[in-house]
Amino acid sequence: MATKTVEDVKKEFLFSGITIAQWAKKYGYSYHQVQNVLSGRSQNTRGKSHEIAILLGIKEGVIIKNY
């Protein structure tokens, strides 16, 4: 599976008319957590930022709940 760039994800938000805040709320994350992933302030190596990056499609990996 090919990963997306941050620019691809931002274009998808614009194309669909969904805000970052709406996406974050739908998936149970805060706006700031998602914004940190998209801006590069987060390394996306573990925890919530890892999950967000995978859900947005900018990183390959798995999400293990209740670990």
Short mmCIF file of C-alpha atoms in Angstrom, two decimals:
data_model
loop_
_atom_site.label_atom_id
_atom_site.label_comp_id
_atom_site.label_asym_id
_atom_site.label_seq_id
_atom_site.Cartn_x
_atom_site.Cartn_y
_atom_site.Cartn_z
CA MET A 1 0.00 0.00 0.00
CA ALA A 2 1.42 3.35 -1.00
CA THR A 3 1.50 6.02 1.65
CA LYS A 4 0.22 9.53 1.12
CA THR A 5 2.11 12.73 1.64
CA VAL A 6 0.90 15.34 4.11
CA GLU A 7 0.03 17.52 1.11
CA ASP A 8 -2.13 14.68 -0.28
CA VAL A 9 -4.01 14.46 3.01
CA LYS A 10 -4.56 18.22 3.14
CA LYS A 11 -5.86 18.17 -0.45
CA GLU A 12 -8.27 15.37 0.49
CA PHE A 13 -9.59 17.46 3.37
CA LEU A 14 -10.17 20.39 1.00
CA PHE A 15 -11.73 18.17 -1.68
CA SER A 16 -14.14 16.54 0.76
CA GLY A 17 -14.97 19.69 2.70
CA ILE A 18 -13.99 18.07 6.01
CA THR A 19 -12.01 20.06 8.54
CA ILE A 20 -9.18 18.65 10.60
CA ALA A 21 -11.30 19.22 13.70
CA GLN A 22 -14.20 17.21 12.23
CA TRP A 23 -11.91 14.34 11.28
CA ALA A 24 -10.27 14.38 14.71
CA LYS A 25 -13.63 14.29 16.50
CA LYS A 26 -14.90 11.43 14.31
CA TYR A 27 -11.87 9.28 15.16
CA GLY A 28 -11.64 10.31 18.81
CA TYR A 29 -8.53 12.48 18.71
CA SER A 30 -7.99 16.12 19.55
CA TYR A 31 -7.47 18.72 16.86
CA HIS A 32 -4.01 19.46 18.28
CA GLN A 33 -2.91 15.82 18.09
CA VAL A 34 -3.85 15.64 14.41
CA GLN A 35 -2.33 19.03 13.66
CA ASN A 36 0.95 17.94 15.29
CA VAL A 37 1.09 14.92 12.99
CA LEU A 38 0.32 16.97 9.88
CA SER A 39 2.78 19.72 10.75
CA GLY A 40 5.66 17.35 11.48
CA ARG A 41 5.91 18.31 15.16
CA SER A 42 5.25 14.69 16.08
CA GLN A 43 7.55 11.79 15.15
CA ASN A 44 4.59 9.40 14.69
CA THR A 45 6.54 6.51 16.16
CA ARG A 46 4.17 5.39 18.92
CA GLY A 47 0.96 6.14 20.73
CA LYS A 48 -1.73 8.46 19.42
CA SER A 49 0.46 10.09 16.78
CA HIS A 50 1.30 6.64 15.37
CA GLU A 51 -2.41 5.80 15.17
CA ILE A 52 -3.30 9.13 13.55
CA ALA A 53 -0.57 8.81 10.92
CA ILE A 54 -1.79 5.33 9.98
CA LEU A 55 -5.44 6.40 9.82
CA LEU A 56 -4.54 9.38 7.64
CA GLY A 57 -2.54 7.10 5.36
CA ILE A 58 0.81 8.85 5.76
CA LYS A 59 2.40 5.87 7.49
CA GLU A 60 2.16 2.12 7.10
CA GLY A 61 1.65 0.06 10.22
CA VAL A 62 -0.92 -1.52 12.48
CA ILE A 63 -2.99 -0.21 15.34
CA ILE A 64 -3.22 -2.56 18.28
CA LYS A 65 -5.92 -1.64 20.78
CA ASN A 66 -5.91 -2.77 24.42
CA TYR A 67 -2.26 -3.73 24.38
#
